[in-house]
Amino acid sequence: MSDQMTIFELSNALAQKKISSVEITKRCLENIKKANPKLNCFITINEEQALQDASTADASIAKNENSILTGIPFAHKDIFCTKNIKTSCASLMLDNFIAPYDATVVTKMASAGMVSVGKLNMDEFAMGSSNEHSHYGAATNPWNKNVTPGGSSGGSAAAVAANLVPATTGTDTGGSIRQPASFCGVTGLKPTYGRVSRFGMIAFASSLDQAGPITKTAQDAAMVLQAMAGHDPKDSTSANEATPDYLATINDTIKNKTIGIPKQYFSEILDPEIAAAIEETIKVYENLGCKIKNISLPHTDLGVAAYYVIAPAECSANLARYDGVRYGYRCKDPKDLEDLYKRSRSEAFGEEVKRRIMLGTYVLSSGYYDAYYRKAQQIRRLVRDEFIKEFADVDFILTPTTPTCAYNLGQKQDPAKIYAGDIYTIPTNLAGLPGISIPIGFNKQQLPIGGQLIAPHFNEQMLLQAAHQYQQQTDWHLQHPQNILSDKE
Amino acid sequence: MDHKFDAKRIAHLASLSLNETEASSLNQQVDKILAAIDKMQTIDTTNIEPLINPLDYNTPLREDEVTETDQRDTLQKLAPKVSAGLYIVPQVIASANEDK
């Protein structure tokens, strides 16, 4: 058994009884123990439960009562409530929180027979792009220990890139699946808003948040999305859309499909090495018979401005529940109720979270609501509508995932500058569209480069077909960082 | 746009407390962020309907029936301080014989 095996390969090996889930899970747990001191991608490891679940999976397989995902180990971003297991959101505020119920995503993946091995590090409350804003310390990039894995699903991307588990769950509000997938050289899919239930997924920005898989390949992403997706009456924003069979259509030809290339994503801020990798990617798609069309998304740069009003505004409302009263952190010896609220929140939230709560509170405050929040929602409609207009003439859109590759940990950058780095991923969240990041190359420092595909609402099949067929022509997704699982540095 | 971001005032609204250094640092950081956000004012959005939910869905309704079960004991196991089914916080209302 190789640590580099995909879910598709592991599933076949399990079905042919060449290997057991207990063996695979034990191997994952050994690798996690070896690598986690370097990568810091796991917050909690559930060894005993994982081995029990693996054993149950093996029994199912023996009776031929399994699904294609039965017995596959994976891990959840620590934003999903997992019953009786610590669910921290990488925050001191929830350091003592043992979730009393399972998120719908957790229930669905368990029902598919997948084996959860633990909970993954992230930026606190999903706010950040580097996994440095975690109460449990930064996660590191398996390609270079001095470099960020991205965020907020940094632990999720790092764990897959390091071959610790073949799949993880992440969440994406402004790019938090796609950007770390890009920085770590793995495949990360943000489904259409409403495709995957948000019940039990700790809320950051309710009109933007969406859960999705991070895997080594698009084929694996199709398998995991199949388990995660579906209408949930417990989530009032869950779309009442039937879930297609993603694997069944993944090899459908993309010949004669038209790919839109938006000029606004290729400005002076884009690293020339990334631009060159996109040019090569276009050639691959042309060889697959696709047509290329230059398109225009003129409100792209306004997307960042609108996002950094809407997301903090919604976060300030969603994080108001953390008040030290019913669960989570409470300060010592509060002298009155106001002191209890203020000190509990100030002591337990990190700097980035407090900054966004403050920004959100301001843009919603009396006298500023129309100029900021209402204006941002109007711009949101313009951003969404220009995508819909272009999708009348193109089947999917290709862009870089990020303007630069992963940067060094510990850089004390201006928050406004860091926020600007989300420019290529944010519009997709504002519009509610599905987007996937796939590895398309490496820069001179051997850091991964990611390319993003965006499709119309509820057309994840298009993304998976296009990503899978690209991966059948290239081998960027088959590259793996060295020495993670050895004692060498 | 004329920004009146006052970190101490906003912190009070958000139930956060800041010391002087934190307030000063936040004022500077947020001013820069707001300057970037001001880009929004460069375009005319008259008659554009705000988009709240990206799919423009209306909230689905269901029958007005009780579907939740009583889970108070389970949920209160998570609480910092409970007594007789109540969440305990510092006294809010002064007693009758306390000086105002």
Coordinates of C-alpha atoms in Angstrom, one line a residue:
Chain A
M1 CA 0.0 0.0 0.0
S2 CA 1.4 3.4 -0.9
D3 CA 0.6 6.6 1.0
Q4 CA 0.1 8.3 -2.4
M5 CA -2.9 6.1 -3.3
T6 CA -6.0 8.0 -4.3
I7 CA -9.5 7.3 -2.9
F8 CA -10.4 5.7 -6.2
E9 CA -7.4 3.3 -5.9
L10 CA -8.0 2.6 -2.2
S11 CA -11.7 1.9 -2.9
N12 CA -10.8 -0.7 -5.6
A13 CA -8.2 -2.3 -3.3
L14 CA -10.7 -2.5 -0.5
A15 CA -13.4 -4.0 -2.8
Q16 CA -10.9 -6.6 -4.1
K17 CA -10.0 -7.4 -0.4
K18 CA -6.4 -6.7 -1.1
I19 CA -6.2 -4.5 1.9
S20 CA -8.5 -3.7 4.9
S21 CA -9.7 -0.3 6.2
V22 CA -8.0 -1.1 9.6
E23 CA -4.7 -1.4 7.8
I24 CA -5.1 1.8 5.8
T25 CA -6.4 3.7 8.9
K26 CA -3.5 2.4 11.1
R27 CA -1.1 3.6 8.4
C28 CA -2.7 7.0 8.3
L29 CA -2.6 7.4 12.1
E30 CA 1.1 6.4 12.1
N31 CA 1.9 8.9 9.4
I32 CA -0.1 11.6 11.2
K33 CA 1.9 11.0 14.5
K34 CA 5.1 11.3 12.5
A35 CA 4.3 14.3 10.5
N36 CA 2.1 16.4 12.7
P37 CA 4.9 17.8 14.9
K38 CA 6.3 19.4 11.7
L39 CA 3.1 20.3 10.0
N40 CA 0.7 21.0 12.9
C41 CA -2.2 20.3 10.7
F42 CA -4.2 18.3 13.2
I43 CA -5.8 19.7 16.4
T44 CA -7.4 16.5 17.5
I45 CA -6.6 12.9 16.6
N46 CA -9.3 10.3 17.3
E47 CA -7.3 7.1 17.1
E48 CA -9.6 4.8 19.1
Q49 CA -12.8 5.8 17.4
A50 CA -11.2 5.7 14.0
L51 CA -10.0 2.2 14.4
Q52 CA -13.4 1.1 15.7
D53 CA -15.0 2.7 12.6
A54 CA -12.5 1.1 10.3
S55 CA -13.3 -2.3 11.8
T56 CA -17.0 -1.7 11.3
A57 CA -16.2 -0.7 7.7
D58 CA -14.3 -3.9 7.2
A59 CA -17.2 -5.9 8.4
S60 CA -19.5 -4.1 5.9
I61 CA -17.1 -4.8 3.1
A62 CA -16.9 -8.5 4.1
K63 CA -20.7 -8.8 3.8
N64 CA -20.7 -6.8 0.5
E65 CA -22.8 -4.1 2.1
N66 CA -20.4 -1.3 1.4
S67 CA -20.4 1.8 -0.7
I68 CA -17.4 3.0 -2.8
L69 CA -16.4 5.2 0.1
T70 CA -16.7 2.6 2.9
G71 CA -13.5 2.3 4.9
I72 CA -11.7 5.4 3.4
P73 CA -10.0 7.4 6.1
F74 CA -10.2 11.2 6.1
A75 CA -10.4 14.2 8.5
H76 CA -12.8 17.1 9.1
K77 CA -11.8 20.8 9.3
D78 CA -12.3 21.7 13.0
I79 CA -15.3 23.8 12.0
F80 CA -17.7 20.9 11.7
C81 CA -19.6 19.9 14.9
T82 CA -18.6 16.3 15.7
K83 CA -20.7 14.8 18.5
N84 CA -18.8 14.1 21.7
I85 CA -15.5 15.3 20.1
K86 CA -13.9 18.7 20.7
T87 CA -14.8 21.2 18.0
S88 CA -12.7 24.3 18.5
C89 CA -12.8 26.3 15.3
A90 CA -9.1 26.8 16.2
S91 CA -10.2 29.4 18.8
L92 CA -9.7 29.7 22.6
M93 CA -13.4 30.6 22.6
L94 CA -14.3 27.0 21.8
D95 CA -11.2 25.2 23.2
N96 CA -13.5 23.5 25.8
F97 CA -16.4 22.9 23.5
I98 CA -17.4 19.3 23.0
A99 CA -20.1 19.3 20.3
P100 CA -23.4 17.8 21.4
Y101 CA -24.4 16.9 17.8
D102 CA -23.0 16.0 14.4
A103 CA -23.1 18.4 11.5
T104 CA -25.1 17.1 8.5
V105 CA -21.8 16.8 6.5
V106 CA -20.4 14.6 9.3
T107 CA -23.5 12.4 9.4
K108 CA -23.5 12.0 5.7
M109 CA -19.9 11.1 5.3
A110 CA -20.2 8.6 8.2
S111 CA -23.2 7.1 6.6
A112 CA -21.2 6.6 3.4
G113 CA -18.8 4.5 5.6
M114 CA -15.9 7.0 5.6
V115 CA -13.6 6.8 8.7
S116 CA -12.8 10.1 10.4
V117 CA -9.4 10.2 12.0
G118 CA -9.4 13.6 13.6
K119 CA -10.0 17.4 13.3
L120 CA -7.9 19.7 11.4
N121 CA -6.2 23.1 12.1
M122 CA -7.5 26.2 10.4
D123 CA -7.6 30.0 10.8
E124 CA -9.7 30.9 13.8
F125 CA -13.4 30.9 12.9
A126 CA -12.4 30.5 9.2
M127 CA -11.0 34.1 9.1
G128 CA -7.6 34.2 7.5
S129 CA -5.7 33.1 4.5
S130 CA -2.5 31.6 6.0
N131 CA -3.6 29.3 9.0
E132 CA -1.4 31.6 11.2
H133 CA -4.5 32.9 13.0
S134 CA -5.0 29.7 15.0
H135 CA -5.0 29.4 18.8
Y136 CA -3.1 26.1 18.3
G137 CA -0.3 27.7 16.2
A138 CA 0.3 27.9 12.5
A139 CA 0.1 24.9 10.2
T140 CA 3.0 24.6 7.7
N141 CA 3.2 23.8 4.0
P142 CA 4.4 20.3 3.3
W143 CA 6.4 21.7 0.3
N144 CA 8.4 24.1 2.4
K145 CA 8.2 24.3 6.2
N146 CA 8.8 28.1 6.2
V147 CA 5.9 28.8 4.0
T148 CA 2.1 29.0 4.7
P149 CA -0.2 26.2 3.6
G150 CA -2.8 28.9 3.0
G151 CA -6.1 29.3 4.8
S152 CA -8.5 29.1 6.3
S153 CA -8.5 25.4 5.5
G154 CA -4.7 25.2 5.8
G155 CA -4.6 22.0 7.9
S156 CA -7.0 20.3 5.5
A157 CA -4.9 21.1 2.4
A158 CA -1.6 20.3 4.2
A159 CA -2.9 16.9 5.4
V160 CA -3.8 15.8 1.9
A161 CA -0.6 17.2 0.3
A162 CA 1.5 15.4 2.8
N163 CA -0.4 12.1 2.1
L164 CA -1.5 11.8 5.7
V165 CA -5.1 11.1 4.6
P166 CA -6.5 10.9 1.0
A167 CA -9.3 13.4 1.7
T168 CA -10.3 16.2 4.0
T169 CA -13.3 18.5 4.4
G170 CA -12.8 22.3 4.2
T171 CA -15.0 25.4 4.0
D172 CA -14.8 28.3 1.6
T173 CA -16.2 31.7 2.3
G174 CA -13.8 33.9 0.2
G175 CA -11.5 31.2 -1.1
S176 CA -10.6 29.1 2.0
I177 CA -10.7 25.8 0.1
R178 CA -9.3 26.9 -3.2
Q179 CA -6.5 29.0 -2.0
P180 CA -4.9 26.5 0.4
A181 CA -5.5 23.8 -2.2
S182 CA -3.5 26.0 -4.7
F183 CA -0.7 26.7 -2.2
C184 CA -0.4 23.0 -1.3
G185 CA -0.7 21.5 -4.8
V186 CA -3.9 19.6 -4.3
T187 CA -7.5 19.7 -5.6
G188 CA -10.0 21.7 -3.7
L189 CA -13.7 22.2 -4.7
K190 CA -16.1 24.8 -3.4
P191 CA -19.6 23.7 -4.5
T192 CA -22.5 26.0 -5.5
Y193 CA -23.9 27.8 -2.5
G194 CA -26.6 25.6 -1.1
R195 CA -25.3 22.3 -2.6
V196 CA -23.9 21.2 0.7
S197 CA -25.7 21.6 4.1
R198 CA -24.4 24.2 6.5
F199 CA -26.2 22.6 9.5
G200 CA -23.6 22.1 12.2
M201 CA -20.9 24.0 10.3
I202 CA -19.9 26.8 12.6
A203 CA -21.0 30.0 10.8
F204 CA -18.7 32.7 9.7
A205 CA -20.6 34.5 6.9
S206 CA -23.9 32.7 6.3
S207 CA -24.5 33.9 2.7
L208 CA -21.0 32.9 1.6
D209 CA -19.9 29.8 3.6
Q210 CA -19.9 26.5 1.7
A211 CA -18.3 23.2 2.6
G212 CA -16.4 21.1 0.1
P213 CA -13.8 18.3 -0.3
I214 CA -10.0 18.6 -0.6
T215 CA -8.4 15.6 -2.4
K216 CA -5.5 14.6 -4.5
T217 CA -7.6 14.3 -7.7
A218 CA -10.8 15.6 -9.3
Q219 CA -12.0 12.0 -9.5
D220 CA -11.7 11.7 -5.7
A221 CA -13.4 15.1 -5.3
A222 CA -16.3 13.7 -7.3
M223 CA -16.6 10.7 -5.0
V224 CA -16.5 12.8 -1.8
L225 CA -18.8 15.5 -3.1
Q226 CA -21.3 12.7 -3.8
A227 CA -21.4 11.9 -0.1
M228 CA -21.4 15.5 1.1
A229 CA -24.0 17.0 -1.2
G230 CA -27.8 17.0 -0.9
H231 CA -30.8 19.0 0.3
D232 CA -31.1 19.3 4.1
P233 CA -34.3 20.7 5.6
K234 CA -32.3 21.6 8.7
D235 CA -30.5 24.3 6.7
S236 CA -32.9 26.9 5.3
T237 CA -30.4 27.9 2.6
S238 CA -29.9 24.3 1.4
A239 CA -30.9 24.1 -2.2
N240 CA -33.7 21.7 -3.2
E241 CA -31.6 20.4 -6.2
A242 CA -31.1 16.7 -7.0
T243 CA -27.5 15.6 -6.7
P244 CA -26.2 14.2 -10.0
D245 CA -24.0 11.1 -10.2
Y246 CA -20.7 12.9 -10.5
L247 CA -18.5 9.9 -11.2
A248 CA -20.8 8.7 -13.9
T249 CA -20.3 11.8 -16.0
I250 CA -16.7 12.6 -15.2
N251 CA -15.4 11.1 -18.4
D252 CA -18.0 12.8 -20.7
T253 CA -16.1 14.6 -23.5
I254 CA -15.4 18.3 -23.1
K255 CA -14.6 18.6 -26.8
N256 CA -16.1 21.8 -28.2
K257 CA -16.7 23.2 -24.8
T258 CA -15.9 26.9 -24.6
I259 CA -13.7 28.2 -21.9
G260 CA -13.9 31.9 -20.9
I261 CA -10.7 33.7 -19.9
P262 CA -11.6 36.9 -18.1
K263 CA -9.1 39.7 -18.8
Q264 CA -9.5 41.2 -15.3
Y265 CA -7.8 38.2 -13.7
F266 CA -4.6 38.9 -15.7
S267 CA -3.4 42.3 -14.5
E268 CA 0.0 43.5 -13.2
I269 CA -0.6 42.0 -9.8
L270 CA -0.4 38.4 -11.2
D271 CA 2.9 36.6 -10.8
P272 CA 4.3 36.0 -14.3
E273 CA 5.1 32.4 -13.5
I274 CA 1.5 31.8 -12.7
A275 CA 0.4 33.6 -15.9
A276 CA 2.8 31.3 -17.8
A277 CA 1.3 28.2 -16.1
I278 CA -2.2 29.3 -17.2
E279 CA -1.0 29.7 -20.8
E280 CA 0.2 26.1 -20.7
T281 CA -3.1 25.0 -19.2
I282 CA -5.0 26.7 -22.0
K283 CA -2.9 24.7 -24.5
V284 CA -3.9 21.4 -22.7
Y285 CA -7.6 22.4 -23.0
E286 CA -7.1 23.3 -26.6
N287 CA -5.6 19.9 -27.3
L288 CA -8.7 18.4 -25.6
G289 CA -10.8 20.2 -28.3
C290 CA -12.0 23.1 -26.2
K291 CA -12.5 26.6 -27.7
I292 CA -11.2 29.7 -25.9
K293 CA -13.0 33.0 -25.6
N294 CA -11.8 36.2 -24.0
I295 CA -14.5 37.5 -21.7
S296 CA -14.9 40.5 -19.3
L297 CA -15.9 40.5 -15.7
P298 CA -15.6 44.3 -15.1
H299 CA -16.7 44.3 -11.4
T300 CA -14.0 41.8 -10.3
D301 CA -11.9 44.3 -8.3
L302 CA -15.0 45.7 -6.6
G303 CA -15.7 42.1 -5.4
V304 CA -12.9 42.4 -2.8
A305 CA -14.4 45.6 -1.4
A306 CA -17.9 44.2 -1.3
Y307 CA -16.7 41.0 0.3
Y308 CA -14.8 42.8 3.1
V309 CA -18.1 44.6 4.0
I310 CA -20.4 41.6 3.7
A311 CA -18.3 38.9 5.3
P312 CA -17.3 41.0 8.4
A313 CA -20.9 42.2 8.8
E314 CA -22.2 38.7 8.8
C315 CA -19.4 37.5 11.0
S316 CA -20.2 40.2 13.6
A317 CA -23.7 38.9 13.8
N318 CA -22.7 35.2 13.8
L319 CA -20.1 35.6 16.5
A320 CA -22.4 37.6 18.8
R321 CA -23.5 34.3 20.3
Y322 CA -20.1 33.8 21.9
D323 CA -20.9 35.6 25.1
G324 CA -19.5 33.3 27.9
V325 CA -23.0 32.4 29.0
R326 CA -24.2 29.2 27.5
Y327 CA -21.0 27.5 26.3
G328 CA -17.4 28.2 25.3
Y329 CA -14.9 30.4 27.2
R330 CA -15.9 32.5 30.2
C331 CA -13.5 35.0 31.8
K332 CA -12.6 34.6 35.5
D333 CA -14.6 36.5 38.2
P334 CA -16.7 38.8 36.0
K335 CA -17.8 41.8 38.1
D336 CA -21.0 42.3 36.1
L337 CA -22.7 41.1 33.0
E338 CA -21.1 43.7 30.7
D339 CA -17.7 42.7 32.1
L340 CA -18.5 39.0 31.5
Y341 CA -19.4 39.6 27.8
K342 CA -16.5 42.0 27.0
R343 CA -13.7 40.2 28.8
S344 CA -14.9 36.7 27.7
R345 CA -14.9 37.8 24.1
S346 CA -11.8 39.9 24.2
E347 CA -9.7 37.3 26.0
A348 CA -10.8 34.4 23.8
F349 CA -11.0 35.9 20.3
G350 CA -7.7 36.4 18.3
E351 CA -6.7 39.6 16.7
E352 CA -8.0 38.8 13.2
V353 CA -11.4 37.8 14.5
K354 CA -11.7 40.9 16.6
R355 CA -10.7 43.1 13.6
R356 CA -13.4 41.6 11.5
I357 CA -16.1 41.8 14.2
M358 CA -15.2 45.5 14.6
L359 CA -15.3 46.1 10.9
G360 CA -18.6 44.3 10.6
T361 CA -20.1 46.2 13.5
Y362 CA -19.1 49.5 12.0
V363 CA -20.5 48.8 8.5
L364 CA -23.8 47.8 10.0
S365 CA -24.0 50.7 12.5
S366 CA -26.5 53.5 12.3
G367 CA -25.6 56.0 9.6
Y368 CA -23.3 53.6 7.7
Y369 CA -25.5 50.7 6.8
D370 CA -26.7 52.1 3.4
A371 CA -23.3 53.4 2.4
Y372 CA -21.5 50.2 3.2
Y373 CA -23.6 47.1 3.6
R374 CA -26.5 47.9 1.2
K375 CA -24.0 49.2 -1.4
A376 CA -21.9 46.0 -1.1
Q377 CA -25.0 43.9 -1.7
Q378 CA -25.8 45.9 -4.8
I379 CA -22.3 45.3 -6.1
R380 CA -22.8 41.7 -5.2
R381 CA -25.7 41.5 -7.7
L382 CA -23.6 43.2 -10.4
V383 CA -20.7 40.6 -9.8
R384 CA -23.2 37.7 -10.0
D385 CA -25.0 39.0 -13.0
E386 CA -21.9 39.5 -15.1
F387 CA -20.9 35.9 -14.6
I388 CA -24.4 34.7 -15.6
K389 CA -24.2 36.9 -18.7
E390 CA -20.9 35.4 -19.7
F391 CA -22.1 31.8 -19.1
A392 CA -24.6 32.3 -21.9
D393 CA -21.5 32.0 -24.2
V394 CA -19.0 29.9 -22.3
D395 CA -19.3 26.6 -20.5
F396 CA -16.7 27.3 -17.8
I397 CA -14.2 29.9 -16.9
L398 CA -10.4 29.5 -16.3
T399 CA -8.4 31.8 -14.0
P400 CA -5.5 31.7 -11.7
T401 CA -6.5 30.7 -8.2
T402 CA -4.2 33.3 -6.5
P403 CA -2.1 36.2 -7.7
T404 CA 1.0 34.7 -6.0
C405 CA 2.3 31.4 -4.7
A406 CA 2.5 30.6 -1.0
Y407 CA 4.4 33.2 1.0
N408 CA 6.6 32.9 4.1
L409 CA 5.1 32.4 7.5
G410 CA 5.5 35.2 10.0
Q411 CA 5.3 38.1 7.6
K412 CA 3.6 40.9 9.4
Q413 CA 1.6 42.2 6.5
D414 CA -0.9 44.9 6.3
P415 CA -4.4 43.3 6.6
A416 CA -5.6 45.3 3.6
K417 CA -2.8 43.8 1.5
I418 CA -3.6 40.3 2.7
Y419 CA -7.3 40.7 1.9
A420 CA -6.4 41.8 -1.7
G421 CA -4.8 38.4 -2.2
D422 CA -8.3 36.9 -2.3
I423 CA -9.2 38.8 -5.5
Y424 CA -9.6 35.7 -7.8
T425 CA -11.6 33.5 -5.4
I426 CA -14.0 36.1 -3.8
P427 CA -16.2 36.8 -6.8
T428 CA -17.2 33.1 -7.0
N429 CA -18.4 33.2 -3.4
L430 CA -20.3 36.5 -3.9
A431 CA -22.0 34.9 -6.9
G432 CA -22.6 31.5 -5.2
L433 CA -21.0 29.7 -8.1
P434 CA -19.0 26.4 -7.9
G435 CA -15.2 26.7 -8.3
I436 CA -12.4 24.2 -8.2
S437 CA -8.6 24.7 -7.8
I438 CA -6.3 22.1 -9.4
P439 CA -2.5 22.0 -9.5
I440 CA -1.1 23.3 -12.8
G441 CA 2.6 23.7 -12.2
F442 CA 5.4 24.8 -9.9
N443 CA 7.3 28.1 -9.6
K444 CA 11.1 28.4 -9.4
Q445 CA 11.0 27.9 -5.7
Q446 CA 9.2 24.5 -6.2
L447 CA 6.0 25.9 -4.7
P448 CA 2.7 24.7 -6.3
I449 CA 0.7 26.8 -8.7
G450 CA -3.1 26.4 -8.8
G451 CA -5.6 27.1 -11.6
Q452 CA -9.2 27.8 -10.9
L453 CA -12.2 26.6 -12.9
I454 CA -15.6 28.2 -12.4
A455 CA -18.9 26.8 -13.7
P456 CA -22.6 27.9 -13.7
H457 CA -24.7 27.4 -10.6
F458 CA -25.2 23.7 -9.8
N459 CA -22.9 22.5 -12.6
E460 CA -20.2 20.9 -10.5
Q461 CA -20.2 18.1 -13.2
M462 CA -18.6 20.6 -15.6
L463 CA -15.9 21.4 -13.2
L464 CA -15.1 17.8 -12.3
Q465 CA -15.1 16.7 -16.0
A466 CA -12.8 19.6 -17.0
A467 CA -10.5 19.1 -14.0
H468 CA -10.4 15.3 -14.3
Q469 CA -9.6 15.3 -18.0
Y470 CA -6.9 17.9 -17.5
Q471 CA -5.4 15.6 -14.9
Q472 CA -5.4 12.7 -17.3
Q473 CA -3.2 14.8 -19.6
T474 CA -0.8 16.2 -17.0
D475 CA 0.9 15.0 -13.9
W476 CA 1.1 18.0 -11.6
H477 CA -1.4 16.4 -9.2
L478 CA 0.9 13.3 -9.0
Q479 CA 3.8 15.3 -7.6
H480 CA 4.3 14.8 -3.8
P481 CA 6.6 16.7 -1.3
Q482 CA 9.5 14.6 -0.1
N483 CA 10.7 13.8 3.4
I484 CA 7.5 14.6 5.3
L485 CA 7.2 11.1 6.6
S486 CA 10.9 10.5 7.1
D487 CA 13.1 11.7 9.9
K488 CA 15.0 13.9 7.4
E489 CA 14.3 17.7 7.5
Chain B
M1 CA -16.2 58.8 2.2
D2 CA -15.7 60.5 5.6
H3 CA -14.7 57.7 8.1
K4 CA -15.6 58.1 11.7
F5 CA -14.3 54.7 12.8
D6 CA -13.7 55.1 16.5
A7 CA -12.4 51.8 17.8
K8 CA -13.5 52.3 21.4
R9 CA -17.1 53.1 20.4
I10 CA -17.3 50.2 18.0
A11 CA -15.7 47.9 20.5
H12 CA -18.5 48.8 23.0
L13 CA -21.2 48.0 20.4
A14 CA -19.5 44.7 19.7
S15 CA -19.1 43.8 23.4
L16 CA -15.3 43.8 23.1
S17 CA -12.8 45.7 25.3
L18 CA -9.6 47.3 24.0
N19 CA -6.7 48.9 25.7
E20 CA -5.2 52.2 24.3
T21 CA -2.5 50.4 22.2
E22 CA -5.0 48.0 20.7
A23 CA -7.5 50.8 19.9
S24 CA -4.9 53.0 18.2
S25 CA -3.6 50.0 16.1
L26 CA -7.1 49.1 15.1
N27 CA -8.0 52.6 14.1
Q28 CA -5.0 52.7 11.7
Q29 CA -5.7 49.2 10.3
V30 CA -9.4 49.7 9.8
D31 CA -8.9 53.1 8.2
K32 CA -6.7 51.5 5.6
I33 CA -9.3 48.7 5.0
L34 CA -12.0 51.3 4.7
A35 CA -10.0 53.3 2.2
A36 CA -9.8 50.2 0.1
I37 CA -13.5 49.5 0.6
D38 CA -14.3 53.1 -0.6
K39 CA -13.7 51.8 -4.2
M40 CA -17.4 50.8 -4.0
Q41 CA -18.4 54.4 -4.1
T42 CA -16.8 54.8 -7.6
I43 CA -19.8 53.2 -9.3
D44 CA -23.4 54.1 -9.5
T45 CA -25.7 51.4 -8.2
T46 CA -29.0 53.4 -8.3
N47 CA -31.9 51.0 -9.0
I48 CA -29.8 47.9 -8.4
E49 CA -31.6 45.6 -6.0
P50 CA -29.3 44.4 -3.2
L51 CA -28.5 40.6 -3.4
I52 CA -28.7 39.0 0.0
N53 CA -28.7 35.3 -0.8
P54 CA -26.6 34.5 -3.9
L55 CA -29.4 32.2 -5.2
D56 CA -32.1 34.8 -4.6
Y57 CA -34.2 32.1 -2.8
N58 CA -37.0 32.9 -0.4
T59 CA -36.8 31.3 3.0
P60 CA -38.6 28.0 2.8
L61 CA -41.6 27.6 5.2
R62 CA -42.8 24.5 7.0
E63 CA -45.8 23.5 9.1
D64 CA -46.0 25.1 12.5
E65 CA -45.4 21.9 14.5
V66 CA -43.1 21.2 17.4
T67 CA -40.2 19.1 16.0
E68 CA -37.4 19.8 18.5
T69 CA -37.0 17.6 21.6
D70 CA -36.1 18.8 25.1
Q71 CA -32.3 18.6 25.3
R72 CA -31.7 21.0 28.1
D73 CA -29.7 18.6 30.3
T74 CA -27.4 17.6 27.4
L75 CA -26.9 21.2 26.3
Q76 CA -26.4 22.6 29.7
K77 CA -23.5 20.2 30.4
L78 CA -21.5 22.6 28.2
A79 CA -22.4 25.7 30.2
P80 CA -19.8 27.5 32.5
K81 CA -22.4 27.8 35.3
V82 CA -25.9 26.5 35.6
S83 CA -28.4 26.0 38.5
A84 CA -31.9 24.6 38.4
G85 CA -31.9 24.7 34.6
L86 CA -30.9 28.4 34.5
Y87 CA -27.7 29.9 33.1
I88 CA -26.0 31.8 36.0
V89 CA -24.4 35.2 35.3
P90 CA -23.4 38.1 37.6
Q91 CA -26.4 39.9 39.1
V92 CA -28.1 42.3 36.7
I93 CA -30.9 43.9 38.7
A94 CA -30.0 45.6 42.0
S95 CA -31.7 44.3 45.1
A96 CA -34.3 46.6 46.8
N97 CA -32.1 47.4 49.8
E98 CA -28.9 48.2 47.8
D99 CA -27.8 51.9 47.4
K100 CA -28.3 53.2 43.9

